[in-house]
Amino acid sequence: MTQLNCTVASCRYNEDSCCCKDGIMVEGKSATTSGETCCGSFAEKTSDMVKNYTGEPKKATDVSCKAEKCVHNENCQCKASDIDVAGRNACCCSETECGTFCCG
């Protein structure tokens, strides 16, 4: 599993820079830069939202990846030992990105 550091504090699954989902999906099929990727699993946290997920925050996460040009993508799975997902004040998934993306 990949070690995930997520700085998207506005995501409902983020807790202490960890993800409470069982896995995430990095989008950006034709991406050539990290800014052209995004976390497709992003869901905005709202003030009236009750914590409604059952996962525990964890660093080790399964990362599926659609960024075909990334050197870490192997059969739609991220093989990087660790990744950073960024987008601190994101309101939608397009405002997030995989900071570890590397075009190969």
PDB file of C-alpha atoms in Angstrom:
ATOM      1  CA  MET A   1       0.000   0.000   0.000  1.00  0.00           C
ATOM      2  CA  THR A   2       0.970   3.584  -0.593  1.00  0.00           C
ATOM      3  CA  GLN A   3       1.607   5.993   2.283  1.00  0.00           C
ATOM      4  CA  LEU A   4      -0.782   8.894   1.723  1.00  0.00           C
ATOM      5  CA  ASN A   5      -0.281  12.417   3.040  1.00  0.00           C
ATOM      6  CA  CYS A   6      -3.366  14.475   2.269  1.00  0.00           C
ATOM      7  CA  THR A   7      -3.472  18.227   2.887  1.00  0.00           C
ATOM      8  CA  VAL A   8      -7.019  18.621   1.528  1.00  0.00           C
ATOM      9  CA  ALA A   9      -8.505  19.742   4.848  1.00  0.00           C
ATOM     10  CA  SER A  10     -11.840  20.507   3.162  1.00  0.00           C
ATOM     11  CA  CYS A  11     -12.405  16.833   2.264  1.00  0.00           C
ATOM     12  CA  ARG A  12     -14.868  14.904   4.417  1.00  0.00           C
ATOM     13  CA  TYR A  13     -12.478  11.910   4.470  1.00  0.00           C
ATOM     14  CA  ASN A  14      -9.450  13.857   5.714  1.00  0.00           C
ATOM     15  CA  GLU A  15      -8.519  13.546   9.358  1.00  0.00           C
ATOM     16  CA  ASP A  16      -5.074  14.683  10.540  1.00  0.00           C
ATOM     17  CA  SER A  17      -3.700  14.504   6.957  1.00  0.00           C
ATOM     18  CA  CYS A  18      -4.832  10.877   6.714  1.00  0.00           C
ATOM     19  CA  CYS A  19      -7.648   9.395   4.661  1.00  0.00           C
ATOM     20  CA  CYS A  20     -10.613   7.584   6.181  1.00  0.00           C
ATOM     21  CA  LYS A  21     -11.625   5.911   2.898  1.00  0.00           C
ATOM     22  CA  ASP A  22     -10.455   2.396   2.137  1.00  0.00           C
ATOM     23  CA  GLY A  23      -8.806   3.704  -1.029  1.00  0.00           C
ATOM     24  CA  ILE A  24      -8.704   6.696  -3.353  1.00  0.00           C
ATOM     25  CA  MET A  25      -8.749   7.258  -7.117  1.00  0.00           C
ATOM     26  CA  VAL A  26      -6.339   9.666  -8.778  1.00  0.00           C
ATOM     27  CA  GLU A  27      -7.854  11.052 -11.993  1.00  0.00           C
ATOM     28  CA  GLY A  28      -6.109  12.671 -14.939  1.00  0.00           C
ATOM     29  CA  LYS A  29      -5.933  10.194 -17.801  1.00  0.00           C
ATOM     30  CA  SER A  30      -3.928  12.467 -20.130  1.00  0.00           C
ATOM     31  CA  ALA A  31      -2.114  14.469 -17.423  1.00  0.00           C
ATOM     32  CA  THR A  32       1.440  15.644 -18.087  1.00  0.00           C
ATOM     33  CA  THR A  33       1.708  17.747 -14.903  1.00  0.00           C
ATOM     34  CA  SER A  34       0.475  17.272 -11.336  1.00  0.00           C
ATOM     35  CA  GLY A  35      -1.939  20.176 -11.838  1.00  0.00           C
ATOM     36  CA  GLU A  36      -3.770  18.087 -14.428  1.00  0.00           C
ATOM     37  CA  THR A  37      -4.484  15.334 -11.881  1.00  0.00           C
ATOM     38  CA  CYS A  38      -7.031  15.296  -9.088  1.00  0.00           C
ATOM     39  CA  CYS A  39      -8.353  13.129  -6.310  1.00  0.00           C
ATOM     40  CA  GLY A  40     -11.539  11.667  -7.754  1.00  0.00           C
ATOM     41  CA  SER A  41     -12.516  10.470  -4.279  1.00  0.00           C
ATOM     42  CA  PHE A  42     -12.756  14.018  -2.901  1.00  0.00           C
ATOM     43  CA  ALA A  43     -16.036  14.880  -1.177  1.00  0.00           C
ATOM     44  CA  GLU A  44     -16.429  18.347   0.312  1.00  0.00           C
ATOM     45  CA  LYS A  45     -16.850  18.612   4.056  1.00  0.00           C
ATOM     46  CA  THR A  46     -19.768  20.802   5.056  1.00  0.00           C
ATOM     47  CA  SER A  47     -20.437  22.414   8.414  1.00  0.00           C
ATOM     48  CA  ASP A  48     -23.746  20.574   8.880  1.00  0.00           C
ATOM     49  CA  MET A  49     -22.226  17.202   7.977  1.00  0.00           C
ATOM     50  CA  VAL A  50     -22.074  14.517  10.598  1.00  0.00           C
ATOM     51  CA  LYS A  51     -19.102  12.187  10.342  1.00  0.00           C
ATOM     52  CA  ASN A  52     -20.733   9.422   8.283  1.00  0.00           C
ATOM     53  CA  TYR A  53     -17.870   7.175   7.260  1.00  0.00           C
ATOM     54  CA  THR A  54     -16.765   4.060   9.063  1.00  0.00           C
ATOM     55  CA  GLY A  55     -13.094   4.064   8.139  1.00  0.00           C
ATOM     56  CA  GLU A  56     -10.301   4.967  10.484  1.00  0.00           C
ATOM     57  CA  PRO A  57      -7.706   7.556   9.454  1.00  0.00           C
ATOM     58  CA  LYS A  58      -4.633   5.811   8.121  1.00  0.00           C
ATOM     59  CA  LYS A  59      -1.547   6.613   6.105  1.00  0.00           C
ATOM     60  CA  ALA A  60      -1.382   3.290   4.219  1.00  0.00           C
ATOM     61  CA  THR A  61      -4.020   3.479   1.483  1.00  0.00           C
ATOM     62  CA  ASP A  62      -4.816   1.715  -1.775  1.00  0.00           C
ATOM     63  CA  VAL A  63      -4.404   4.259  -4.565  1.00  0.00           C
ATOM     64  CA  SER A  64      -6.003   3.529  -7.919  1.00  0.00           C
ATOM     65  CA  CYS A  65      -4.670   5.761 -10.670  1.00  0.00           C
ATOM     66  CA  LYS A  66      -5.981   6.789 -14.079  1.00  0.00           C
ATOM     67  CA  ALA A  67      -2.990   9.065 -14.837  1.00  0.00           C
ATOM     68  CA  GLU A  68      -1.614   6.913 -17.657  1.00  0.00           C
ATOM     69  CA  LYS A  69       1.577   8.951 -18.112  1.00  0.00           C
ATOM     70  CA  CYS A  70       2.695   8.830 -14.480  1.00  0.00           C
ATOM     71  CA  VAL A  71       5.813   6.757 -13.841  1.00  0.00           C
ATOM     72  CA  HIS A  72       4.226   5.405 -10.651  1.00  0.00           C
ATOM     73  CA  ASN A  73       1.135   4.042 -12.442  1.00  0.00           C
ATOM     74  CA  GLU A  74       1.293   0.303 -12.961  1.00  0.00           C
ATOM     75  CA  ASN A  75      -1.897  -1.259 -14.351  1.00  0.00           C
ATOM     76  CA  CYS A  76      -4.015   1.554 -12.868  1.00  0.00           C
ATOM     77  CA  GLN A  77      -2.442   1.192  -9.400  1.00  0.00           C
ATOM     78  CA  CYS A  78      -0.054   3.677  -7.816  1.00  0.00           C
ATOM     79  CA  LYS A  79       3.243   1.973  -7.013  1.00  0.00           C
ATOM     80  CA  ALA A  80       4.893   4.999  -5.355  1.00  0.00           C
ATOM     81  CA  SER A  81       5.906   4.263  -1.783  1.00  0.00           C
ATOM     82  CA  ASP A  82       4.218   7.493  -0.693  1.00  0.00           C
ATOM     83  CA  ILE A  83       2.171  10.267  -2.300  1.00  0.00           C
ATOM     84  CA  ASP A  84       0.981  13.742  -1.429  1.00  0.00           C
ATOM     85  CA  VAL A  85      -2.513  14.906  -2.320  1.00  0.00           C
ATOM     86  CA  ALA A  86      -2.809  18.682  -2.244  1.00  0.00           C
ATOM     87  CA  GLY A  87      -5.582  21.256  -2.400  1.00  0.00           C
ATOM     88  CA  ARG A  88      -5.993  22.658   1.089  1.00  0.00           C
ATOM     89  CA  ASN A  89      -9.136  24.754   0.459  1.00  0.00           C
ATOM     90  CA  ALA A  90     -10.634  22.691  -2.363  1.00  0.00           C
ATOM     91  CA  CYS A  91     -14.369  22.896  -2.996  1.00  0.00           C
ATOM     92  CA  CYS A  92     -14.396  20.249  -5.733  1.00  0.00           C
ATOM     93  CA  CYS A  93     -12.126  17.450  -6.890  1.00  0.00           C
ATOM     94  CA  SER A  94     -10.673  19.546  -9.750  1.00  0.00           C
ATOM     95  CA  GLU A  95      -9.086  21.794  -7.101  1.00  0.00           C
ATOM     96  CA  THR A  96      -7.034  18.863  -5.747  1.00  0.00           C
ATOM     97  CA  GLU A  97      -3.962  17.234  -7.248  1.00  0.00           C
ATOM     98  CA  CYS A  98      -1.506  14.404  -6.834  1.00  0.00           C
ATOM     99  CA  GLY A  99       1.690  16.190  -5.837  1.00  0.00           C
ATOM    100  CA  THR A 100       3.723  13.044  -6.512  1.00  0.00           C
ATOM    101  CA  PHE A 101       2.718  12.772 -10.184  1.00  0.00           C
ATOM    102  CA  CYS A 102       5.757  12.415 -12.427  1.00  0.00           C
ATOM    103  CA  CYS A 103       5.327  12.287 -16.195  1.00  0.00           C
ATOM    104  CA  GLY A 104       7.368   9.488 -17.707  1.00  0.00           C
TER     105      GLY A 104
END
